[in-house]
mmCIF file of C-alpha atoms and ligand atoms in Angstrom:
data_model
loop_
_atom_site.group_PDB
_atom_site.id
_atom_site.type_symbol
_atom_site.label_atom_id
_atom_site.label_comp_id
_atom_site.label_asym_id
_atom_site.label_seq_id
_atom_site.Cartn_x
_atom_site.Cartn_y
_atom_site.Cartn_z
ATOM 1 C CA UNK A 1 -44.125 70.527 42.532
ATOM 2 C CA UNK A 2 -42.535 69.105 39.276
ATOM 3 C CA UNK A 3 -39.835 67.136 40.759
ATOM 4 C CA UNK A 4 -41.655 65.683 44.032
ATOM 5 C CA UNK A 5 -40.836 61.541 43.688
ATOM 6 C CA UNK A 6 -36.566 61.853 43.299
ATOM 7 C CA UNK A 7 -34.841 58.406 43.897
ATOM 8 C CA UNK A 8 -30.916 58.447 43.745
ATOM 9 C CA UNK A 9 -29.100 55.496 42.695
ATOM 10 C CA UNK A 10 -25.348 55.327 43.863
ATOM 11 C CA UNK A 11 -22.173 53.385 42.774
ATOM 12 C CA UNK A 12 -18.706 52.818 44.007
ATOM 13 C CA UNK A 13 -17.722 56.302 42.470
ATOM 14 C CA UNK A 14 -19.498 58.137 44.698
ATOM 15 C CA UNK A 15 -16.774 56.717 47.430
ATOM 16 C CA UNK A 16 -13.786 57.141 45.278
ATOM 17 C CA UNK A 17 -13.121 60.456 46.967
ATOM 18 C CA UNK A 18 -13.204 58.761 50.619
ATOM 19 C CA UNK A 19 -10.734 56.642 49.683
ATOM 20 C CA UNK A 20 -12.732 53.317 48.388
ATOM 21 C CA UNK A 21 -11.209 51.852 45.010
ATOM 22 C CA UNK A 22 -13.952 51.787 42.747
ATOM 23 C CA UNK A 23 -14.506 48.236 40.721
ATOM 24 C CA UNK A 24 -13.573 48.779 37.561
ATOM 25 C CA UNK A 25 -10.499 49.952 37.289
ATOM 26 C CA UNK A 26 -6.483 48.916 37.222
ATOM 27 C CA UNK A 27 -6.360 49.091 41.002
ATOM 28 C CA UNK A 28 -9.809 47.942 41.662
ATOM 29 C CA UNK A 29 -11.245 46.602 44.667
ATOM 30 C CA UNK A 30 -11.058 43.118 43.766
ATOM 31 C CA UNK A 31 -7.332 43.871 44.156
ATOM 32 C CA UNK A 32 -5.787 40.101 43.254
ATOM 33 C CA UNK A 33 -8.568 38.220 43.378
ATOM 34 C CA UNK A 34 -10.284 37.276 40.715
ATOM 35 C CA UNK A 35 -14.247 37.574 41.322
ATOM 36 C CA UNK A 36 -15.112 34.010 40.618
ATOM 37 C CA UNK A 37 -13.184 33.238 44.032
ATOM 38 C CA UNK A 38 -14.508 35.844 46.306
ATOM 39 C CA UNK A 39 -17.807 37.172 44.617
ATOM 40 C CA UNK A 40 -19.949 34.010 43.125
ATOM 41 C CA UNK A 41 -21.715 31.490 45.750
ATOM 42 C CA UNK A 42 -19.678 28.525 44.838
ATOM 43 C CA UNK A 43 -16.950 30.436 45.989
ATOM 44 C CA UNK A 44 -18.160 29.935 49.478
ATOM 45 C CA UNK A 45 -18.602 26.298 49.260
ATOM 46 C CA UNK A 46 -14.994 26.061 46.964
ATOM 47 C CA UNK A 47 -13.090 28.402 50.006
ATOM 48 C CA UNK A 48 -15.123 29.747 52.647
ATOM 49 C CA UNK A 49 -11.989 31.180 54.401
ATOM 50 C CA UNK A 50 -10.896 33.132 51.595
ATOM 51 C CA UNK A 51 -13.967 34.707 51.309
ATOM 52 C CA UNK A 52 -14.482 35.410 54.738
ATOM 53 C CA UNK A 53 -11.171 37.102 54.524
ATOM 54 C CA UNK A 54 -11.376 39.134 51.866
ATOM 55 C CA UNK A 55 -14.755 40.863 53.032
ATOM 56 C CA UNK A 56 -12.751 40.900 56.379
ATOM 57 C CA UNK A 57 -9.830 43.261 55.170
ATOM 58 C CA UNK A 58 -12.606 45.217 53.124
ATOM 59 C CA UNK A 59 -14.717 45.566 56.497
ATOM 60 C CA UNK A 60 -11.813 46.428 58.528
ATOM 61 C CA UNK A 61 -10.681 49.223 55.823
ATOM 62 C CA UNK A 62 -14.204 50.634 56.306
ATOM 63 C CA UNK A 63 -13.323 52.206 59.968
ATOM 64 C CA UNK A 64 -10.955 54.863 59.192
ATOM 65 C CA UNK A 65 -13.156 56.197 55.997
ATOM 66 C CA UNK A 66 -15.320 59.026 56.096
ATOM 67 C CA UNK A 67 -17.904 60.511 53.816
ATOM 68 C CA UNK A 68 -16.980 63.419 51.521
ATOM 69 C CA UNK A 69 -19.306 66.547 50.107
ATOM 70 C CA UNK A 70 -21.500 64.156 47.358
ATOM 71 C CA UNK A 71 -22.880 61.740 50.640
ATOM 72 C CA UNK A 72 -22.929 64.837 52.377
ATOM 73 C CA UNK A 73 -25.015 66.330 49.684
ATOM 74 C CA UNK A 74 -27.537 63.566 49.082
ATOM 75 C CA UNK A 75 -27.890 62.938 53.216
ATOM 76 C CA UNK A 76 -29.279 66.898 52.817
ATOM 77 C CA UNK A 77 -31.692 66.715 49.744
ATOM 78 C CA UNK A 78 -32.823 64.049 51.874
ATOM 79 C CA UNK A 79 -33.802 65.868 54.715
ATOM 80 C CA UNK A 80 -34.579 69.209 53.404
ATOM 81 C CA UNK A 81 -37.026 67.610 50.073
ATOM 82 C CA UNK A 82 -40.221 66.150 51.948
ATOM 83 C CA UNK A 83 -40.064 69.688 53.929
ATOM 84 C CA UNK A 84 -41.368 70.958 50.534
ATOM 85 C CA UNK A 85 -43.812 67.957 50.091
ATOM 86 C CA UNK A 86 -41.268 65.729 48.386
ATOM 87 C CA UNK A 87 -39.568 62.300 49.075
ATOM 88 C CA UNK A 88 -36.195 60.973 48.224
ATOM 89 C CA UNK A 89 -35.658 57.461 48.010
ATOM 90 C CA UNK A 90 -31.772 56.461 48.258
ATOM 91 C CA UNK A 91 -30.542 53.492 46.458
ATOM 92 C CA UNK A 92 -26.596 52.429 46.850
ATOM 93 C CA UNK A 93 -24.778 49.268 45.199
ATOM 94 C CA UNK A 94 -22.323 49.689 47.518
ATOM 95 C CA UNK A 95 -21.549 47.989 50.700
ATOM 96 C CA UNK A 96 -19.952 50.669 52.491
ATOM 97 C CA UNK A 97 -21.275 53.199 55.309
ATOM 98 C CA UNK A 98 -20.654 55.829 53.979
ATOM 99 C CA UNK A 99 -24.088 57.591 53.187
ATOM 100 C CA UNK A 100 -25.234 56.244 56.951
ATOM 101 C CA UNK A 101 -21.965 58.069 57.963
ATOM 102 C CA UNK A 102 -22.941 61.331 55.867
ATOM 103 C CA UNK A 103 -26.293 61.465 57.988
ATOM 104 C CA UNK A 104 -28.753 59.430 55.158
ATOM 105 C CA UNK A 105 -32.301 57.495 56.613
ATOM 106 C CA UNK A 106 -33.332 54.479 55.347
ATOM 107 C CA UNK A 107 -30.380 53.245 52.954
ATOM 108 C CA UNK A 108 -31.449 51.024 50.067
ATOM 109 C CA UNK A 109 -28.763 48.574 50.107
ATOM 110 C CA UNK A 110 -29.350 46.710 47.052
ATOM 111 C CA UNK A 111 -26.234 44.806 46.403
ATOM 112 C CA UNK A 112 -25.638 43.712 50.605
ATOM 113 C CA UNK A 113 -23.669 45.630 53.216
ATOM 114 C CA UNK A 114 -19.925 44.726 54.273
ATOM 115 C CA UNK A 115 -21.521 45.589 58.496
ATOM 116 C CA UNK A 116 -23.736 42.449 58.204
ATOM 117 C CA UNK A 117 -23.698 38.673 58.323
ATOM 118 C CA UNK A 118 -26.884 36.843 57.106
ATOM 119 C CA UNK A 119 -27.536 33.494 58.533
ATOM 120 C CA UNK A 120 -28.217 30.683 55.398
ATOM 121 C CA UNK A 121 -29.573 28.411 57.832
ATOM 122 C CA UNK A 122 -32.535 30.439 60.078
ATOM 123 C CA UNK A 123 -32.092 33.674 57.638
ATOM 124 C CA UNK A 124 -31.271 36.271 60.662
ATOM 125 C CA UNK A 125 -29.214 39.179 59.121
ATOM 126 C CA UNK A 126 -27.642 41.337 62.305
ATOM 127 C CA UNK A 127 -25.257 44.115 62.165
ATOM 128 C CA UNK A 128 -21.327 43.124 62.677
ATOM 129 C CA UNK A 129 -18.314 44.922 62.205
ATOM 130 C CA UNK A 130 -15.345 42.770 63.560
ATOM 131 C CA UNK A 131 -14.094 39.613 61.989
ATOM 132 C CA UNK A 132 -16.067 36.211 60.421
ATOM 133 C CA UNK A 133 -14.810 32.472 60.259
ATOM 134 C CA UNK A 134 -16.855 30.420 58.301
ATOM 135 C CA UNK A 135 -16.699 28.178 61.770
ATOM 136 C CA UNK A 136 -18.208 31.046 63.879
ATOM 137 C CA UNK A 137 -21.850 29.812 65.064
ATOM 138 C CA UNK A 138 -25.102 31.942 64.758
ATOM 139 C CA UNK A 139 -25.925 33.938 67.941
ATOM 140 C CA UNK A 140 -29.687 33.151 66.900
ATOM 141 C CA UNK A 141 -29.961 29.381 65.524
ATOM 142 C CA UNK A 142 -26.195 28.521 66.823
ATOM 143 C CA UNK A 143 -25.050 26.716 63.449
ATOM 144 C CA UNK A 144 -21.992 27.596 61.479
ATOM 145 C CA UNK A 145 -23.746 29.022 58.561
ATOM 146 C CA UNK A 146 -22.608 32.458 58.344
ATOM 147 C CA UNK A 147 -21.576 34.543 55.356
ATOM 148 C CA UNK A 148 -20.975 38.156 54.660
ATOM 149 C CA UNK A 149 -24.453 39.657 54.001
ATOM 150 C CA UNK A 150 -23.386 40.868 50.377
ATOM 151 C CA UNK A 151 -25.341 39.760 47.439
ATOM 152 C CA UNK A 152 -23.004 38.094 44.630
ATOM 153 C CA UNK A 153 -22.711 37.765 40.935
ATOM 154 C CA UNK A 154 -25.564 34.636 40.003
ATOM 155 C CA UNK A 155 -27.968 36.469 43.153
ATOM 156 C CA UNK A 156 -30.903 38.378 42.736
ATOM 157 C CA UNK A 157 -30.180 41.859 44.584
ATOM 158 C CA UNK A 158 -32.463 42.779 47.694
ATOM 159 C CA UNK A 159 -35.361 45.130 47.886
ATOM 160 C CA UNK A 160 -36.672 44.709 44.114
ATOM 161 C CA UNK A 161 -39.978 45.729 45.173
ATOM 162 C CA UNK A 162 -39.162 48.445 46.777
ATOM 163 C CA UNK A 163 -36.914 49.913 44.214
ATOM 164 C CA UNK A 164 -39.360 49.108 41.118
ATOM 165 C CA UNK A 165 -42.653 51.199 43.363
ATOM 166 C CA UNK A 166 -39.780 53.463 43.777
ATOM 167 C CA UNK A 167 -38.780 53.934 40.176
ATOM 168 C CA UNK A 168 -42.619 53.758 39.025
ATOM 169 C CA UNK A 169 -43.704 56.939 40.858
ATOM 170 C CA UNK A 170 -40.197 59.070 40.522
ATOM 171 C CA UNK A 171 -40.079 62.185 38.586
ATOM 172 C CA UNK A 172 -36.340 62.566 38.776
ATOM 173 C CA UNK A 173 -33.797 59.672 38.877
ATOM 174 C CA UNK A 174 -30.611 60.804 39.616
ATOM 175 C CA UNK A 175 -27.663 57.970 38.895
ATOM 176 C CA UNK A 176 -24.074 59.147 40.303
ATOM 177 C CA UNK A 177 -20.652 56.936 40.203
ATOM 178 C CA UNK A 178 -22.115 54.196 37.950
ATOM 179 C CA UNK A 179 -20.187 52.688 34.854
ATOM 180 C CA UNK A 180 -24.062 51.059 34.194
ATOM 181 C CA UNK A 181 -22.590 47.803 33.310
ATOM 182 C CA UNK A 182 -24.235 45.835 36.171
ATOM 183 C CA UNK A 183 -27.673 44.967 35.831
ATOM 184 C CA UNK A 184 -30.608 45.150 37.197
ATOM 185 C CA UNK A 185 -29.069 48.997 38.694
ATOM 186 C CA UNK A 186 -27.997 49.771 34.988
ATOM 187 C CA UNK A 187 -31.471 49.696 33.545
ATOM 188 C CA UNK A 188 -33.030 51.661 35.846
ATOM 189 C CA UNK A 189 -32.764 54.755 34.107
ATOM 190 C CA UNK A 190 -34.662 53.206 31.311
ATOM 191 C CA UNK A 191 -37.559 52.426 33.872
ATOM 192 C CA UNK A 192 -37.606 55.693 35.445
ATOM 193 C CA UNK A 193 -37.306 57.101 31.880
ATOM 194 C CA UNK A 194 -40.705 55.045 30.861
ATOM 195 C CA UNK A 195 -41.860 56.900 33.958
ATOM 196 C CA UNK A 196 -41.237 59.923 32.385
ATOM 197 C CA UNK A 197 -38.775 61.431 34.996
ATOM 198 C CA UNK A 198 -36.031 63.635 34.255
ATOM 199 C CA UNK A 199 -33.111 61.717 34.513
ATOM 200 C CA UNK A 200 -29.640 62.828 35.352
ATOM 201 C CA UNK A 201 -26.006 61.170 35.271
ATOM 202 C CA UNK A 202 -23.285 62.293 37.408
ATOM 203 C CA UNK A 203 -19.699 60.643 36.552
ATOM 204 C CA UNK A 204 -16.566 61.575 35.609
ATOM 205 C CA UNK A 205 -16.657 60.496 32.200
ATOM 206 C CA UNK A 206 -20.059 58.990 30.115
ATOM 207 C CA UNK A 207 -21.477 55.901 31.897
ATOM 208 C CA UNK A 208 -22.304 52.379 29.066
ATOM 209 C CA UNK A 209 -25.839 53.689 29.131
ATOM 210 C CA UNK A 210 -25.270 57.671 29.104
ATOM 211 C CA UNK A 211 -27.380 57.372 26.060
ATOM 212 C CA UNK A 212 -30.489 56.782 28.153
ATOM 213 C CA UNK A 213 -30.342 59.986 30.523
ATOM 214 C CA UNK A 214 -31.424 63.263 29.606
ATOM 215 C CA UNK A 215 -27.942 64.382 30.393
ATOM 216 C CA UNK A 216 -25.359 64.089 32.348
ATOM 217 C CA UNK A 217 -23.090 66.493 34.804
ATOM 218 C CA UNK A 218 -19.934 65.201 34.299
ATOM 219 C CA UNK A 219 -16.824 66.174 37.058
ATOM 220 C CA UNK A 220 -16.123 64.698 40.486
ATOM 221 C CA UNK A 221 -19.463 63.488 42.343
ATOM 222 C CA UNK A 222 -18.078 66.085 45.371
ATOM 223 C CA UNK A 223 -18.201 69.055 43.121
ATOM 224 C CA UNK A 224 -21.039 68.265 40.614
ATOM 225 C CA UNK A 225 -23.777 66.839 43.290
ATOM 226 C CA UNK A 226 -23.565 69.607 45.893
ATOM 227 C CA UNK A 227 -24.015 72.289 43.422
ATOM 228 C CA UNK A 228 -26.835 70.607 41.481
ATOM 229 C CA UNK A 229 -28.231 69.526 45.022
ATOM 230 C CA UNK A 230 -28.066 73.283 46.134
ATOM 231 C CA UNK A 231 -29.688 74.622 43.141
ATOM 232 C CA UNK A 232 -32.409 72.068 43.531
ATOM 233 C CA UNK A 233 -33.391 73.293 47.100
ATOM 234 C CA UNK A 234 -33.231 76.777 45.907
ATOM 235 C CA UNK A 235 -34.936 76.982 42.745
ATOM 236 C CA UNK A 236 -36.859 73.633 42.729
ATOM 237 C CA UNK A 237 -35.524 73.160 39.264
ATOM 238 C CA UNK A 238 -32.520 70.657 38.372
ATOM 239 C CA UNK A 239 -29.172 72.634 37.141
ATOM 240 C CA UNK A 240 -28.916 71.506 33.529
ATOM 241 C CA UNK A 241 -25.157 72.020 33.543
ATOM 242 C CA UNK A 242 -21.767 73.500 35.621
HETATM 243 N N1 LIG B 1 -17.150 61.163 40.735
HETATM 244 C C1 LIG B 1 -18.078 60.629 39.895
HETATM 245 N N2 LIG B 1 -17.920 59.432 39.293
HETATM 246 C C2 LIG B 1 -16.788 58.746 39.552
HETATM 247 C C3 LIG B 1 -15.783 59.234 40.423
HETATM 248 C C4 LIG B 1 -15.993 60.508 41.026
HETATM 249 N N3 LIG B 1 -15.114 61.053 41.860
HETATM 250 N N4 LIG B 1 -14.783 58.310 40.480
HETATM 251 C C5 LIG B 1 -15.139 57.303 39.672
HETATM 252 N N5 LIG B 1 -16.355 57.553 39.095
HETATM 253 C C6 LIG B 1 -17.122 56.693 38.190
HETATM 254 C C7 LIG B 1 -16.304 55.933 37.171
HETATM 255 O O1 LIG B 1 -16.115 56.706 35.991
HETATM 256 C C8 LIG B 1 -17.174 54.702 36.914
HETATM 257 O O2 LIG B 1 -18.103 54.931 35.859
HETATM 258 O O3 LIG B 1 -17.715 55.699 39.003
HETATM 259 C C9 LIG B 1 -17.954 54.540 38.217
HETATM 260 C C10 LIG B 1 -17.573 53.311 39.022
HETATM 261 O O4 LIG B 1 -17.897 52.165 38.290
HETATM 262 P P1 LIG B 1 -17.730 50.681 38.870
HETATM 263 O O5 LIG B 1 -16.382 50.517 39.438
HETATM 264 O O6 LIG B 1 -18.136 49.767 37.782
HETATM 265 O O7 LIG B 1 -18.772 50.648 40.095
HETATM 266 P P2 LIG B 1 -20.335 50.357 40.085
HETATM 267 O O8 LIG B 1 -20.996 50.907 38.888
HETATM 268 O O9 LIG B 1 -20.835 50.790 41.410
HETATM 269 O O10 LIG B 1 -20.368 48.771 40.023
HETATM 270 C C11 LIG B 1 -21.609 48.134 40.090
HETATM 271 O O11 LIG B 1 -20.635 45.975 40.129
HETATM 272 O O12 LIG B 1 -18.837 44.741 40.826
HETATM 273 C C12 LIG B 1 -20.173 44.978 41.043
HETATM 274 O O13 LIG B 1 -21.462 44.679 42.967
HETATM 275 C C13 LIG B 1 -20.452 45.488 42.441
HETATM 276 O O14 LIG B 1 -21.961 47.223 43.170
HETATM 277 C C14 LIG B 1 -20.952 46.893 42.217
HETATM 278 C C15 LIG B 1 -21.509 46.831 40.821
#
Protein backbone atom coordinates (compact mmCIF):
# COMPACT_ATOMS: atom_id res chain seq x y z
CA UNK A 1 0.00 0.00 0.00
CA UNK A 2 1.79 3.28 -1.07
CA UNK A 3 -0.16 5.68 0.88
CA UNK A 4 -0.74 3.61 4.27
CA UNK A 5 0.55 6.39 7.20
CA UNK A 6 -1.95 9.67 5.97
CA UNK A 7 -2.14 12.41 8.74
CA UNK A 8 -4.48 15.46 7.93
CA UNK A 9 -3.77 18.72 9.32
CA UNK A 10 -6.84 21.18 9.49
CA UNK A 11 -7.32 25.01 9.82
CA UNK A 12 -10.11 27.42 10.39
CA UNK A 13 -10.97 27.13 6.56
CA UNK A 14 -12.09 23.94 6.73
CA UNK A 15 -15.13 25.56 8.98
CA UNK A 16 -15.66 28.55 6.86
CA UNK A 17 -18.48 26.73 5.12
CA UNK A 18 -20.31 25.95 8.62
CA UNK A 19 -20.40 29.26 9.31
CA UNK A 20 -17.02 29.89 11.52
CA UNK A 21 -15.08 33.20 10.42
CA UNK A 22 -11.80 32.09 9.62
CA UNK A 23 -8.72 34.25 11.33
CA UNK A 24 -7.33 36.04 8.88
CA UNK A 25 -9.49 37.93 7.25
CA UNK A 26 -11.54 41.54 7.33
CA UNK A 27 -14.29 39.95 9.39
CA UNK A 28 -12.17 37.59 11.29
CA UNK A 29 -12.85 35.87 14.37
CA UNK A 30 -11.03 38.08 16.56
CA UNK A 31 -13.90 40.40 15.54
CA UNK A 32 -12.81 43.80 17.71
CA UNK A 33 -10.47 42.53 19.76
CA UNK A 34 -7.22 42.80 19.24
CA UNK A 35 -5.29 39.37 20.05
CA UNK A 36 -2.93 40.74 22.60
CA UNK A 37 -6.18 41.14 24.88
CA UNK A 38 -7.91 37.90 24.40
CA UNK A 39 -5.20 35.45 22.94
CA UNK A 40 -1.66 35.97 24.93
CA UNK A 41 -1.42 34.74 28.77
CA UNK A 42 -0.94 38.12 30.22
CA UNK A 43 -4.15 38.79 28.91
CA UNK A 44 -5.61 36.63 31.57
CA UNK A 45 -3.82 38.15 34.39
CA UNK A 46 -4.38 42.00 32.59
CA UNK A 47 -8.54 41.03 32.20
CA UNK A 48 -9.61 37.71 33.05
CA UNK A 49 -13.29 38.67 32.40
CA UNK A 50 -12.77 39.74 29.02
CA UNK A 51 -11.27 36.75 28.15
CA UNK A 52 -13.57 34.56 29.70
CA UNK A 53 -16.11 36.37 27.66
CA UNK A 54 -14.92 36.35 24.53
CA UNK A 55 -14.28 32.43 24.44
CA UNK A 56 -17.84 32.53 26.03
CA UNK A 57 -19.70 34.13 22.94
CA UNK A 58 -17.31 31.92 20.68
CA UNK A 59 -18.46 28.71 22.76
CA UNK A 60 -21.98 29.65 22.77
CA UNK A 61 -21.87 30.31 18.77
CA UNK A 62 -20.55 26.72 18.56
CA UNK A 63 -24.21 25.08 19.32
CA UNK A 64 -26.14 25.93 16.35
CA UNK A 65 -23.08 24.95 13.80
CA UNK A 66 -22.87 21.88 12.01
CA UNK A 67 -20.26 20.15 9.95
CA UNK A 68 -20.34 20.41 6.14
CA UNK A 69 -19.10 17.71 3.25
CA UNK A 70 -14.95 18.36 3.90
CA UNK A 71 -15.45 17.09 7.98
CA UNK A 72 -17.78 14.81 6.57
CA UNK A 73 -15.19 13.63 4.17
CA UNK A 74 -12.17 13.30 6.44
CA UNK A 75 -14.57 11.58 9.43
CA UNK A 76 -14.92 8.77 6.31
CA UNK A 77 -11.24 8.31 5.07
CA UNK A 78 -11.00 7.84 8.63
CA UNK A 79 -13.04 5.00 9.04
CA UNK A 80 -12.91 3.34 5.76
CA UNK A 81 -8.50 3.66 5.50
CA UNK A 82 -7.26 1.13 8.31
CA UNK A 83 -10.05 -1.31 6.66
CA UNK A 84 -7.38 -1.49 3.89
CA UNK A 85 -4.43 -1.71 6.42
CA UNK A 86 -4.00 2.04 6.73
CA UNK A 87 -4.24 4.71 9.54
CA UNK A 88 -5.24 8.30 9.50
CA UNK A 89 -4.11 10.50 12.05
CA UNK A 90 -6.31 13.86 12.30
CA UNK A 91 -4.72 17.00 13.37
CA UNK A 92 -7.03 20.37 13.75
CA UNK A 93 -5.83 23.99 14.95
CA UNK A 94 -9.11 24.69 15.56
CA UNK A 95 -11.14 24.76 18.63
CA UNK A 96 -14.37 23.92 17.29
CA UNK A 97 -16.45 20.49 17.19
CA UNK A 98 -16.90 20.25 14.22
CA UNK A 99 -14.89 17.10 12.97
CA UNK A 100 -16.27 15.29 16.45
CA UNK A 101 -19.68 16.47 15.03
CA UNK A 102 -18.86 15.03 11.39
CA UNK A 103 -18.29 11.50 13.12
CA UNK A 104 -14.05 11.81 13.49
CA UNK A 105 -12.13 9.42 16.50
CA UNK A 106 -9.48 10.63 18.31
CA UNK A 107 -9.20 14.50 17.36
CA UNK A 108 -5.71 15.98 17.60
CA UNK A 109 -6.48 19.21 19.09
CA UNK A 110 -3.31 20.96 18.87
CA UNK A 111 -4.08 24.54 19.44
CA UNK A 112 -6.93 23.75 22.67
CA UNK A 113 -10.67 23.22 22.35
CA UNK A 114 -13.38 26.07 23.03
CA UNK A 115 -15.63 22.65 25.11
CA UNK A 116 -12.87 22.60 27.81
CA UNK A 117 -11.56 24.41 30.85
CA UNK A 118 -8.06 23.38 32.14
CA UNK A 119 -7.38 23.90 35.73
CA UNK A 120 -3.74 26.07 36.23
CA UNK A 121 -3.72 25.11 39.69
CA UNK A 122 -4.20 20.91 39.93
CA UNK A 123 -4.00 20.71 35.86
CA UNK A 124 -7.57 18.80 35.45
CA UNK A 125 -8.88 19.61 31.89
CA UNK A 126 -12.86 18.42 31.78
CA UNK A 127 -15.28 18.95 29.09
CA UNK A 128 -17.70 22.22 29.48
CA UNK A 129 -19.92 23.85 27.26
CA UNK A 130 -21.88 26.60 29.23
CA UNK A 131 -20.39 29.75 30.58
CA UNK A 132 -16.81 30.56 32.69
CA UNK A 133 -16.07 33.40 35.32
CA UNK A 134 -12.68 33.66 36.15
CA UNK A 135 -14.32 33.40 39.93
CA UNK A 136 -15.92 29.96 39.18
CA UNK A 137 -14.02 27.28 41.49
CA UNK A 138 -12.59 23.88 40.20
CA UNK A 139 -15.02 20.94 40.64
CA UNK A 140 -11.68 18.88 41.31
CA UNK A 141 -9.14 21.09 43.52
CA UNK A 142 -12.05 23.84 44.30
CA UNK A 143 -9.76 27.01 43.54
CA UNK A 144 -10.62 29.76 41.15
CA UNK A 145 -8.06 28.96 38.62
CA UNK A 146 -9.91 28.25 35.58
CA UNK A 147 -9.28 29.30 31.99
CA UNK A 148 -10.53 28.30 28.62
CA UNK A 149 -8.48 25.19 27.66
CA UNK A 150 -7.10 26.95 24.39
CA UNK A 151 -3.45 27.23 23.87
CA UNK A 152 -2.34 31.02 23.13
CA UNK A 153 0.15 32.97 21.16
CA UNK A 154 3.74 32.70 23.58
CA UNK A 155 2.37 28.63 24.41
CA UNK A 156 3.76 25.64 23.17
CA UNK A 157 0.73 23.72 21.39
CA UNK A 158 -0.35 20.21 22.89
CA UNK A 159 0.43 16.77 21.66
CA UNK A 160 4.00 17.57 20.00
CA UNK A 161 4.94 14.10 20.40
CA UNK A 162 2.30 12.72 19.06
CA UNK A 163 2.13 14.81 15.99
CA UNK A 164 6.08 14.64 15.24
CA UNK A 165 5.78 10.16 15.49
CA UNK A 166 2.87 11.08 13.44
CA UNK A 167 4.55 13.14 10.77
CA UNK A 168 7.79 10.78 10.91
CA UNK A 169 6.00 7.63 9.67
CA UNK A 170 3.26 9.42 7.17
CA UNK A 171 3.35 8.82 3.55
CA UNK A 172 0.76 11.41 2.71
CA UNK A 173 0.20 14.72 4.60
CA UNK A 174 -2.71 16.29 3.59
CA UNK A 175 -2.97 20.23 4.88
CA UNK A 176 -6.61 21.81 4.15
CA UNK A 177 -7.83 25.54 5.24
CA UNK A 178 -4.34 26.71 6.33
CA UNK A 179 -2.84 30.22 5.36
CA UNK A 180 0.63 28.33 6.94
CA UNK A 181 1.55 31.41 8.73
CA UNK A 182 1.34 29.90 12.25
CA UNK A 183 4.03 27.83 13.34
CA UNK A 184 4.84 24.92 14.52
CA UNK A 185 1.41 23.60 12.09
CA UNK A 186 3.01 25.61 9.11
CA UNK A 187 6.18 23.60 8.93
CA UNK A 188 4.83 20.48 9.01
CA UNK A 189 4.70 19.91 5.50
CA UNK A 190 8.38 20.40 5.41
CA UNK A 191 8.70 17.48 8.04
CA UNK A 192 6.42 15.19 6.39
CA UNK A 193 8.16 16.24 3.13
CA UNK A 194 11.74 15.07 4.75
CA UNK A 195 9.63 11.98 5.31
CA UNK A 196 9.19 11.65 1.89
CA UNK A 197 5.30 11.70 1.81
CA UNK A 198 3.28 13.04 -0.85
CA UNK A 199 2.01 16.10 0.30
CA UNK A 200 -1.13 17.86 -0.69
CA UNK A 201 -2.71 21.48 -0.07
CA UNK A 202 -6.29 22.11 -0.17
CA UNK A 203 -7.30 26.02 0.00
CA UNK A 204 -8.94 28.36 -1.84
CA UNK A 205 -6.13 30.25 -2.98
CA UNK A 206 -2.02 29.27 -2.42
CA UNK A 207 -1.21 28.93 1.31
CA UNK A 208 2.58 31.20 2.57
CA UNK A 209 4.23 27.83 2.19
CA UNK A 210 2.40 26.35 -1.06
CA UNK A 211 5.92 26.17 -2.25
CA UNK A 212 6.63 23.19 -0.01
CA UNK A 213 3.70 20.74 -1.17
CA UNK A 214 3.77 18.71 -4.10
CA UNK A 215 0.65 20.50 -5.13
CA UNK A 216 -2.19 21.79 -4.20
CA UNK A 217 -6.19 21.32 -5.05
CA UNK A 218 -7.32 24.58 -4.89
CA UNK A 219 -11.51 25.31 -4.58
CA UNK A 220 -13.75 25.12 -1.52
CA UNK A 221 -12.51 22.36 1.12
CA UNK A 222 -16.43 20.88 0.61
CA UNK A 223 -15.92 20.30 -3.04
CA UNK A 224 -12.13 19.57 -3.39
CA UNK A 225 -11.74 17.04 -0.21
CA UNK A 226 -14.71 14.75 -0.90
CA UNK A 227 -13.74 14.15 -4.39
CA UNK A 228 -10.02 13.63 -3.71
CA UNK A 229 -11.19 11.59 -0.53
CA UNK A 230 -13.47 9.42 -2.87
CA UNK A 231 -10.91 8.80 -5.41
CA UNK A 232 -8.53 7.79 -2.68
CA UNK A 233 -10.84 4.94 -1.38
CA UNK A 234 -11.43 3.87 -4.86
CA UNK A 235 -8.27 3.81 -6.58
CA UNK A 236 -5.81 3.97 -3.61
CA UNK A 237 -4.07 6.68 -5.51
CA UNK A 238 -4.37 10.57 -4.59
CA UNK A 239 -6.34 12.70 -7.46
CA UNK A 240 -3.59 14.97 -8.74
CA UNK A 241 -6.12 17.59 -9.80
CA UNK A 242 -10.21 18.58 -10.34
N1 LIG B 1 -11.96 25.94 1.60
C1 LIG B 1 -10.60 25.85 1.69
N2 LIG B 1 -9.83 26.80 2.25
C2 LIG B 1 -10.46 27.89 2.75
C3 LIG B 1 -11.86 28.06 2.70
C4 LIG B 1 -12.63 27.02 2.09
N3 LIG B 1 -13.95 27.08 1.99
N4 LIG B 1 -12.17 29.25 3.29
C5 LIG B 1 -11.02 29.81 3.67
N5 LIG B 1 -9.96 29.00 3.35
C6 LIG B 1 -8.54 29.21 3.63
C7 LIG B 1 -8.06 30.64 3.48
O1 LIG B 1 -7.65 30.91 2.15
C8 LIG B 1 -6.88 30.68 4.46
O2 LIG B 1 -5.66 30.30 3.82
O3 LIG B 1 -8.36 28.90 4.99
C9 LIG B 1 -7.23 29.61 5.49
C10 LIG B 1 -7.56 30.16 6.86
O4 LIG B 1 -6.43 30.77 7.39
P1 LIG B 1 -6.37 31.38 8.88
O5 LIG B 1 -7.54 32.25 9.11
O6 LIG B 1 -5.03 31.97 9.03
O7 LIG B 1 -6.56 30.08 9.81
P2 LIG B 1 -5.47 29.03 10.31
O8 LIG B 1 -4.44 28.76 9.28
O9 LIG B 1 -6.24 27.87 10.83
O10 LIG B 1 -4.81 29.80 11.53
C11 LIG B 1 -3.85 29.13 12.29
O11 LIG B 1 -3.67 30.91 13.84
O12 LIG B 1 -4.80 32.59 14.91
C12 LIG B 1 -4.21 31.36 15.09
O13 LIG B 1 -4.62 29.70 16.68
C13 LIG B 1 -5.19 30.31 15.56
O14 LIG B 1 -5.41 28.00 14.88
C14 LIG B 1 -5.26 29.34 14.40
C15 LIG B 1 -3.92 29.53 13.73
Amino acid sequence: MDYQHIVVLTGAGISAESGIPVFRSETGLWENHRVEDVCVPSALVRNPKLVHDFYNKMRSGLKTKVPNAAHRAIAKLQQEWPQRGGSVTLVTQNIDDLHEKAGSMNVIHMHGELNSLWCTACGKRFFFDGESSPDMSCPYCGKPTLRPDIVFFEEIPYHMDEISAALSRCSLFIAVGTSGVVYPAAGFCQYARAQRALCVEFNLERSAVATNFNYGLYGKASITLPAFVEHLLRTGEPLTQQ
